[in-house]
Amino acid sequence: MKVFKKGSLVFLFLLFAGCNVLQEGDELPTISASVLPSTAGSVLVSGQGSENQQVELVALANENWRFSNWSGDIQSDENPLNITLTENMQVNANFVLAGNEYQIDLRVDDGEVISELSFGQMWGATDGFDTDLDLEGPPPPPDDVLYAWFENSDRQLLHDFRNPYTNSAEWTVLINPGDSDSINLSWDIEIEDISGSLIFTDSNESISINMLEESGVELNLSDETEYRILFSP
């Protein structure tokens, strides 16, 4: 009968223990995702635990929020995001409020008179008249003087701001021509402030101008005096 010495038994114990350590170290890495702010959305994780560890992260925004970027162990603004998981990771899905906040100044010019208007979307605004944000126009000038305004809730407005969370918005622009039927309409827009499309058109949709790509248009008021600006996200 073979007898093991005490030292041999200790060696075998350490060997088996070492094997167990290696097995624990072979566990696949994991990824955990948090949402910031916590009520803004959720994250779907797929592929975790698969043999090739190709993981896909999808950030889903709740109403009135939109995905911004990933932070933590990953820096990216891609969504969905695909990665190969080689180590344990912690990532954050960052969301921001989805509302738009912008102001666009319109200049209506017939060469003699300039009528200035402002519109857009603002925090605290509604789709109706807001005393602190909107501006009601003065009594119209004589018929032979250029005058422009937004028509909203039976009011003639020089400033007309809307709810920043609205799914769509429409502004009605009315122009009373002066001595000339030919006028120029111009505007300045910071495109990065607007998430959506902004189209200038007439009531018959015979003209359609992307206001995010153009800076002005020449109009013939003998054909039309009512126009619309259409916002869609």
PDB file of C-alpha atoms in Angstrom:
ATOM      1  CA  MET A   1       0.000   0.000   0.000  1.00  0.00           C
ATOM      2  CA  LYS A   2       1.333   3.426  -1.081  1.00  0.00           C
ATOM      3  CA  VAL A   3       1.582   5.948   1.676  1.00  0.00           C
ATOM      4  CA  PHE A   4       1.516   9.709   0.921  1.00  0.00           C
ATOM      5  CA  LYS A   5       3.565  11.924   3.058  1.00  0.00           C
ATOM      6  CA  LYS A   6       1.998  14.944   4.665  1.00  0.00           C
ATOM      7  CA  GLY A   7       3.802  17.327   2.310  1.00  0.00           C
ATOM      8  CA  SER A   8       2.465  15.482  -0.718  1.00  0.00           C
ATOM      9  CA  LEU A   9      -1.090  15.791   0.537  1.00  0.00           C
ATOM     10  CA  VAL A  10      -0.673  19.533   0.995  1.00  0.00           C
ATOM     11  CA  PHE A  11       0.692  19.830  -2.557  1.00  0.00           C
ATOM     12  CA  LEU A  12      -2.267  17.922  -3.997  1.00  0.00           C
ATOM     13  CA  PHE A  13      -4.727  20.100  -2.051  1.00  0.00           C
ATOM     14  CA  LEU A  14      -3.141  23.271  -3.410  1.00  0.00           C
ATOM     15  CA  LEU A  15      -3.167  21.841  -6.923  1.00  0.00           C
ATOM     16  CA  PHE A  16      -6.886  21.056  -6.792  1.00  0.00           C
ATOM     17  CA  ALA A  17      -7.618  24.432  -5.182  1.00  0.00           C
ATOM     18  CA  GLY A  18      -5.655  26.134  -7.941  1.00  0.00           C
ATOM     19  CA  CYS A  19      -7.761  24.338 -10.539  1.00  0.00           C
ATOM     20  CA  ASN A  20     -10.888  25.672  -8.872  1.00  0.00           C
ATOM     21  CA  VAL A  21      -9.518  29.237  -8.991  1.00  0.00           C
ATOM     22  CA  LEU A  22      -8.833  28.933 -12.695  1.00  0.00           C
ATOM     23  CA  GLN A  23     -12.360  27.698 -13.306  1.00  0.00           C
ATOM     24  CA  GLU A  24     -13.816  30.672 -11.472  1.00  0.00           C
ATOM     25  CA  GLY A  25     -11.604  32.994 -13.506  1.00  0.00           C
ATOM     26  CA  ASP A  26     -13.016  31.539 -16.731  1.00  0.00           C
ATOM     27  CA  GLU A  27     -16.456  33.031 -16.036  1.00  0.00           C
ATOM     28  CA  LEU A  28     -17.683  35.243 -18.876  1.00  0.00           C
ATOM     29  CA  PRO A  29     -17.528  39.010 -18.300  1.00  0.00           C
ATOM     30  CA  THR A  30     -20.764  40.890 -17.749  1.00  0.00           C
ATOM     31  CA  ILE A  31     -22.061  44.361 -18.498  1.00  0.00           C
ATOM     32  CA  SER A  32     -24.508  46.364 -16.422  1.00  0.00           C
ATOM     33  CA  ALA A  33     -26.320  49.444 -17.692  1.00  0.00           C
ATOM     34  CA  SER A  34     -27.858  52.308 -15.749  1.00  0.00           C
ATOM     35  CA  VAL A  35     -30.257  54.994 -16.963  1.00  0.00           C
ATOM     36  CA  LEU A  36     -29.629  58.681 -16.234  1.00  0.00           C
ATOM     37  CA  PRO A  37     -31.984  60.182 -15.177  1.00  0.00           C
ATOM     38  CA  SER A  38     -33.526  56.980 -13.889  1.00  0.00           C
ATOM     39  CA  THR A  39     -37.056  57.844 -15.092  1.00  0.00           C
ATOM     40  CA  ALA A  40     -36.005  58.860 -18.613  1.00  0.00           C
ATOM     41  CA  GLY A  41     -35.968  55.459 -20.299  1.00  0.00           C
ATOM     42  CA  SER A  42     -34.625  51.925 -20.266  1.00  0.00           C
ATOM     43  CA  VAL A  43     -31.854  49.794 -21.776  1.00  0.00           C
ATOM     44  CA  LEU A  44     -32.158  46.455 -23.547  1.00  0.00           C
ATOM     45  CA  VAL A  45     -29.073  44.202 -23.459  1.00  0.00           C
ATOM     46  CA  SER A  46     -28.844  41.215 -25.813  1.00  0.00           C
ATOM     47  CA  GLY A  47     -26.063  38.735 -26.554  1.00  0.00           C
ATOM     48  CA  GLN A  48     -24.643  38.682 -23.044  1.00  0.00           C
ATOM     49  CA  GLY A  49     -23.420  35.205 -22.127  1.00  0.00           C
ATOM     50  CA  SER A  50     -23.077  34.109 -25.741  1.00  0.00           C
ATOM     51  CA  GLU A  51     -19.940  32.324 -26.869  1.00  0.00           C
ATOM     52  CA  ASN A  52     -18.526  35.250 -28.859  1.00  0.00           C
ATOM     53  CA  GLN A  53     -19.739  37.887 -26.356  1.00  0.00           C
ATOM     54  CA  GLN A  54     -21.104  40.161 -29.101  1.00  0.00           C
ATOM     55  CA  VAL A  55     -23.394  42.385 -27.032  1.00  0.00           C
ATOM     56  CA  GLU A  56     -25.951  44.898 -28.298  1.00  0.00           C
ATOM     57  CA  LEU A  57     -27.215  47.783 -26.151  1.00  0.00           C
ATOM     58  CA  VAL A  58     -30.398  49.590 -27.122  1.00  0.00           C
ATOM     59  CA  ALA A  59     -31.466  52.748 -25.267  1.00  0.00           C
ATOM     60  CA  LEU A  60     -35.236  53.325 -25.262  1.00  0.00           C
ATOM     61  CA  ALA A  61     -36.500  56.776 -24.306  1.00  0.00           C
ATOM     62  CA  ASN A  62     -39.699  57.445 -22.407  1.00  0.00           C
ATOM     63  CA  GLU A  63     -42.127  60.115 -23.554  1.00  0.00           C
ATOM     64  CA  ASN A  64     -40.631  63.640 -23.657  1.00  0.00           C
ATOM     65  CA  TRP A  65     -37.070  62.262 -23.469  1.00  0.00           C
ATOM     66  CA  ARG A  66     -34.471  61.338 -26.081  1.00  0.00           C
ATOM     67  CA  PHE A  67     -31.236  59.376 -25.918  1.00  0.00           C
ATOM     68  CA  SER A  68     -28.064  61.480 -25.725  1.00  0.00           C
ATOM     69  CA  ASN A  69     -24.986  59.262 -25.255  1.00  0.00           C
ATOM     70  CA  TRP A  70     -23.313  56.382 -23.427  1.00  0.00           C
ATOM     71  CA  SER A  71     -20.855  57.106 -20.635  1.00  0.00           C
ATOM     72  CA  GLY A  72     -18.935  55.129 -18.022  1.00  0.00           C
ATOM     73  CA  ASP A  73     -16.686  52.419 -19.440  1.00  0.00           C
ATOM     74  CA  ILE A  74     -17.982  53.252 -22.949  1.00  0.00           C
ATOM     75  CA  GLN A  75     -18.035  56.669 -24.609  1.00  0.00           C
ATOM     76  CA  SER A  76     -20.346  56.714 -27.617  1.00  0.00           C
ATOM     77  CA  ASP A  77     -23.484  58.302 -29.059  1.00  0.00           C
ATOM     78  CA  GLU A  78     -24.389  55.301 -31.234  1.00  0.00           C
ATOM     79  CA  ASN A  79     -27.737  53.682 -30.572  1.00  0.00           C
ATOM     80  CA  PRO A  80     -27.991  50.709 -30.854  1.00  0.00           C
ATOM     81  CA  LEU A  81     -24.417  50.102 -29.713  1.00  0.00           C
ATOM     82  CA  ASN A  82     -22.597  46.847 -30.551  1.00  0.00           C
ATOM     83  CA  ILE A  83     -19.489  45.813 -28.617  1.00  0.00           C
ATOM     84  CA  THR A  84     -17.352  42.745 -27.957  1.00  0.00           C
ATOM     85  CA  LEU A  85     -17.350  42.164 -24.217  1.00  0.00           C
ATOM     86  CA  THR A  86     -13.895  41.208 -22.942  1.00  0.00           C
ATOM     87  CA  GLU A  87     -14.161  42.410 -19.342  1.00  0.00           C
ATOM     88  CA  ASN A  88     -16.777  43.449 -16.820  1.00  0.00           C
ATOM     89  CA  MET A  89     -18.194  46.845 -17.754  1.00  0.00           C
ATOM     90  CA  GLN A  90     -20.511  49.482 -16.302  1.00  0.00           C
ATOM     91  CA  VAL A  91     -22.201  51.886 -18.713  1.00  0.00           C
ATOM     92  CA  ASN A  92     -24.716  54.689 -18.391  1.00  0.00           C
ATOM     93  CA  ALA A  93     -27.415  55.531 -20.928  1.00  0.00           C
ATOM     94  CA  ASN A  94     -27.829  59.300 -20.727  1.00  0.00           C
ATOM     95  CA  PHE A  95     -31.089  60.929 -21.794  1.00  0.00           C
ATOM     96  CA  VAL A  96     -32.077  64.583 -22.227  1.00  0.00           C
ATOM     97  CA  LEU A  97     -35.440  66.282 -22.499  1.00  0.00           C
ATOM     98  CA  ALA A  98     -36.779  65.893 -26.016  1.00  0.00           C
ATOM     99  CA  GLY A  99     -38.386  69.307 -26.238  1.00  0.00           C
ATOM    100  CA  ASN A 100     -37.246  71.965 -28.693  1.00  0.00           C
ATOM    101  CA  GLU A 101     -36.298  75.458 -27.598  1.00  0.00           C
ATOM    102  CA  TYR A 102     -35.593  77.941 -30.357  1.00  0.00           C
ATOM    103  CA  GLN A 103     -36.556  81.379 -31.597  1.00  0.00           C
ATOM    104  CA  ILE A 104     -36.681  82.335 -35.273  1.00  0.00           C
ATOM    105  CA  ASP A 105     -36.880  85.962 -36.331  1.00  0.00           C
ATOM    106  CA  LEU A 106     -38.672  86.667 -39.622  1.00  0.00           C
ATOM    107  CA  ARG A 107     -38.155  89.823 -41.655  1.00  0.00           C
ATOM    108  CA  VAL A 108     -40.862  90.758 -44.131  1.00  0.00           C
ATOM    109  CA  ASP A 109     -39.464  93.487 -46.412  1.00  0.00           C
ATOM    110  CA  ASP A 110     -41.020  95.253 -49.416  1.00  0.00           C
ATOM    111  CA  GLY A 111     -38.116  97.641 -49.901  1.00  0.00           C
ATOM    112  CA  GLU A 112     -39.770 100.449 -47.963  1.00  0.00           C
ATOM    113  CA  VAL A 113     -41.188  98.896 -44.800  1.00  0.00           C
ATOM    114  CA  ILE A 114     -39.881  96.000 -42.702  1.00  0.00           C
ATOM    115  CA  SER A 115     -42.284  93.968 -40.565  1.00  0.00           C
ATOM    116  CA  GLU A 116     -40.524  91.822 -37.950  1.00  0.00           C
ATOM    117  CA  LEU A 117     -41.973  88.643 -36.451  1.00  0.00           C
ATOM    118  CA  SER A 118     -40.687  85.956 -34.072  1.00  0.00           C
ATOM    119  CA  PHE A 119     -41.840  82.386 -33.517  1.00  0.00           C
ATOM    120  CA  GLY A 120     -40.576  79.076 -32.193  1.00  0.00           C
ATOM    121  CA  GLN A 121     -40.913  76.722 -29.236  1.00  0.00           C
ATOM    122  CA  MET A 122     -40.145  77.666 -25.657  1.00  0.00           C
ATOM    123  CA  TRP A 123     -40.266  76.093 -22.196  1.00  0.00           C
ATOM    124  CA  GLY A 124     -43.473  77.145 -20.496  1.00  0.00           C
ATOM    125  CA  ALA A 125     -45.279  77.957 -23.724  1.00  0.00           C
ATOM    126  CA  THR A 126     -48.620  76.531 -24.758  1.00  0.00           C
ATOM    127  CA  ASP A 127     -50.144  76.266 -28.214  1.00  0.00           C
ATOM    128  CA  GLY A 128     -52.447  79.182 -27.393  1.00  0.00           C
ATOM    129  CA  PHE A 129     -51.695  82.746 -26.331  1.00  0.00           C
ATOM    130  CA  ASP A 130     -49.130  83.115 -23.517  1.00  0.00           C
ATOM    131  CA  THR A 131     -49.031  86.511 -21.885  1.00  0.00           C
ATOM    132  CA  ASP A 132     -45.388  86.277 -20.810  1.00  0.00           C
ATOM    133  CA  LEU A 133     -44.049  84.915 -24.124  1.00  0.00           C
ATOM    134  CA  ASP A 134     -46.298  85.954 -26.987  1.00  0.00           C
ATOM    135  CA  LEU A 135     -46.738  89.529 -28.194  1.00  0.00           C
ATOM    136  CA  GLU A 136     -50.005  90.838 -29.576  1.00  0.00           C
ATOM    137  CA  GLY A 137     -49.642  93.268 -32.434  1.00  0.00           C
ATOM    138  CA  PRO A 138     -50.805  96.878 -32.424  1.00  0.00           C
ATOM    139  CA  PRO A 139     -53.756  98.023 -34.546  1.00  0.00           C
ATOM    140  CA  PRO A 140     -52.962  97.423 -38.244  1.00  0.00           C
ATOM    141  CA  PRO A 141     -51.573 100.361 -40.237  1.00  0.00           C
ATOM    142  CA  PRO A 142     -53.341 101.750 -43.340  1.00  0.00           C
ATOM    143  CA  ASP A 143     -53.970  99.295 -46.173  1.00  0.00           C
ATOM    144  CA  ASP A 144     -51.155 100.700 -48.322  1.00  0.00           C
ATOM    145  CA  VAL A 145     -48.514  99.907 -45.667  1.00  0.00           C
ATOM    146  CA  LEU A 146     -46.882  96.485 -45.365  1.00  0.00           C
ATOM    147  CA  TYR A 147     -47.975  94.605 -42.259  1.00  0.00           C
ATOM    148  CA  ALA A 148     -47.428  90.939 -41.263  1.00  0.00           C
ATOM    149  CA  TRP A 149     -48.628  88.870 -38.308  1.00  0.00           C
ATOM    150  CA  PHE A 150     -49.321  85.381 -36.979  1.00  0.00           C
ATOM    151  CA  GLU A 151     -52.972  84.444 -36.642  1.00  0.00           C
ATOM    152  CA  ASN A 152     -53.539  82.414 -33.449  1.00  0.00           C
ATOM    153  CA  SER A 153     -56.680  82.055 -31.353  1.00  0.00           C
ATOM    154  CA  ASP A 154     -58.270  84.993 -33.214  1.00  0.00           C
ATOM    155  CA  ARG A 155     -55.335  87.181 -32.203  1.00  0.00           C
ATOM    156  CA  GLN A 156     -52.847  89.010 -34.397  1.00  0.00           C
ATOM    157  CA  LEU A 157     -49.449  88.185 -32.913  1.00  0.00           C
ATOM    158  CA  LEU A 158     -45.989  89.512 -33.639  1.00  0.00           C
ATOM    159  CA  HIS A 159     -44.447  86.817 -31.391  1.00  0.00           C
ATOM    160  CA  ASP A 160     -45.991  83.347 -31.311  1.00  0.00           C
ATOM    161  CA  PHE A 161     -44.273  80.585 -29.297  1.00  0.00           C
ATOM    162  CA  ARG A 162     -45.512  77.033 -28.862  1.00  0.00           C
ATOM    163  CA  ASN A 163     -45.258  74.042 -26.543  1.00  0.00           C
ATOM    164  CA  PRO A 164     -41.718  72.563 -26.801  1.00  0.00           C
ATOM    165  CA  TYR A 165     -43.037  68.985 -26.531  1.00  0.00           C
ATOM    166  CA  THR A 166     -45.657  69.198 -29.267  1.00  0.00           C
ATOM    167  CA  ASN A 167     -45.599  66.451 -31.896  1.00  0.00           C
ATOM    168  CA  SER A 168     -46.374  69.010 -34.595  1.00  0.00           C
ATOM    169  CA  ALA A 169     -47.053  72.714 -34.831  1.00  0.00           C
ATOM    170  CA  GLU A 170     -48.451  75.056 -37.459  1.00  0.00           C
ATOM    171  CA  TRP A 171     -48.104  78.811 -37.688  1.00  0.00           C
ATOM    172  CA  THR A 172     -50.333  80.873 -39.976  1.00  0.00           C
ATOM    173  CA  VAL A 173     -48.592  83.927 -41.408  1.00  0.00           C
ATOM    174  CA  LEU A 174     -50.729  86.671 -42.933  1.00  0.00           C
ATOM    175  CA  ILE A 175     -49.185  89.502 -44.926  1.00  0.00           C
ATOM    176  CA  ASN A 176     -50.965  92.686 -45.902  1.00  0.00           C
ATOM    177  CA  PRO A 177     -49.024  94.118 -48.877  1.00  0.00           C
ATOM    178  CA  GLY A 178     -48.055  97.749 -49.108  1.00  0.00           C
ATOM    179  CA  ASP A 179     -47.504  99.525 -52.405  1.00  0.00           C
ATOM    180  CA  SER A 180     -45.615  96.529 -53.816  1.00  0.00           C
ATOM    181  CA  ASP A 181     -46.828  92.954 -54.227  1.00  0.00           C
ATOM    182  CA  SER A 182     -43.252  91.657 -54.294  1.00  0.00           C
ATOM    183  CA  ILE A 183     -41.720  91.125 -50.872  1.00  0.00           C
ATOM    184  CA  ASN A 184     -38.734  89.322 -49.408  1.00  0.00           C
ATOM    185  CA  LEU A 185     -39.056  87.025 -46.415  1.00  0.00           C
ATOM    186  CA  SER A 186     -35.806  86.139 -44.625  1.00  0.00           C
ATOM    187  CA  TRP A 187     -34.830  84.307 -41.425  1.00  0.00           C
ATOM    188  CA  ASP A 188     -31.871  83.078 -39.373  1.00  0.00           C
ATOM    189  CA  ILE A 189     -31.902  79.664 -37.728  1.00  0.00           C
ATOM    190  CA  GLU A 190     -29.451  77.804 -35.501  1.00  0.00           C
ATOM    191  CA  ILE A 191     -30.095  74.368 -37.003  1.00  0.00           C
ATOM    192  CA  GLU A 192     -28.642  72.437 -34.053  1.00  0.00           C
ATOM    193  CA  ASP A 193     -31.382  73.880 -31.805  1.00  0.00           C
ATOM    194  CA  ILE A 194     -34.181  72.202 -33.771  1.00  0.00           C
ATOM    195  CA  SER A 195     -34.962  68.502 -33.735  1.00  0.00           C
ATOM    196  CA  GLY A 196     -37.371  68.057 -36.635  1.00  0.00           C
ATOM    197  CA  SER A 197     -38.339  69.675 -39.939  1.00  0.00           C
ATOM    198  CA  LEU A 198     -39.606  73.185 -40.628  1.00  0.00           C
ATOM    199  CA  ILE A 199     -41.447  73.832 -43.906  1.00  0.00           C
ATOM    200  CA  PHE A 200     -42.688  77.164 -45.267  1.00  0.00           C
ATOM    201  CA  THR A 201     -45.617  76.785 -47.676  1.00  0.00           C
ATOM    202  CA  ASP A 202     -48.735  78.513 -48.948  1.00  0.00           C
ATOM    203  CA  SER A 203     -52.352  77.491 -48.474  1.00  0.00           C
ATOM    204  CA  ASN A 204     -52.346  75.636 -51.812  1.00  0.00           C
ATOM    205  CA  GLU A 205     -48.935  74.042 -51.165  1.00  0.00           C
ATOM    206  CA  SER A 206     -47.745  75.379 -54.504  1.00  0.00           C
ATOM    207  CA  ILE A 207     -44.492  76.365 -52.810  1.00  0.00           C
ATOM    208  CA  SER A 208     -42.601  74.324 -50.216  1.00  0.00           C
ATOM    209  CA  ILE A 209     -39.357  75.579 -48.717  1.00  0.00           C
ATOM    210  CA  ASN A 210     -37.242  73.797 -46.128  1.00  0.00           C
ATOM    211  CA  MET A 211     -36.408  76.612 -43.742  1.00  0.00           C
ATOM    212  CA  LEU A 212     -33.498  74.611 -42.314  1.00  0.00           C
ATOM    213  CA  GLU A 213     -31.796  74.627 -45.711  1.00  0.00           C
ATOM    214  CA  GLU A 214     -32.799  78.042 -47.087  1.00  0.00           C
ATOM    215  CA  SER A 215     -32.514  81.513 -45.550  1.00  0.00           C
ATOM    216  CA  GLY A 216     -35.213  83.369 -47.438  1.00  0.00           C
ATOM    217  CA  VAL A 217     -37.782  83.485 -50.226  1.00  0.00           C
ATOM    218  CA  GLU A 218     -39.277  86.077 -52.563  1.00  0.00           C
ATOM    219  CA  LEU A 219     -43.060  86.152 -52.512  1.00  0.00           C
ATOM    220  CA  ASN A 220     -45.642  87.635 -54.889  1.00  0.00           C
ATOM    221  CA  LEU A 221     -48.553  88.816 -52.761  1.00  0.00           C
ATOM    222  CA  SER A 222     -50.825  89.245 -55.775  1.00  0.00           C
ATOM    223  CA  ASP A 223     -51.113  85.451 -55.790  1.00  0.00           C
ATOM    224  CA  GLU A 224     -51.288  84.713 -52.062  1.00  0.00           C
ATOM    225  CA  THR A 225     -51.278  86.601 -48.758  1.00  0.00           C
ATOM    226  CA  GLU A 226     -51.617  83.651 -46.369  1.00  0.00           C
ATOM    227  CA  TYR A 227     -48.769  81.251 -45.638  1.00  0.00           C
ATOM    228  CA  ARG A 228     -48.030  78.449 -43.214  1.00  0.00           C
ATOM    229  CA  ILE A 229     -44.992  77.222 -41.312  1.00  0.00           C
ATOM    230  CA  LEU A 230     -45.186  73.531 -40.459  1.00  0.00           C
ATOM    231  CA  PHE A 231     -43.057  71.870 -37.778  1.00  0.00           C
ATOM    232  CA  SER A 232     -42.810  68.089 -37.450  1.00  0.00           C
ATOM    233  CA  PRO A 233     -40.343  66.109 -35.300  1.00  0.00           C
TER     234      PRO A 233
END
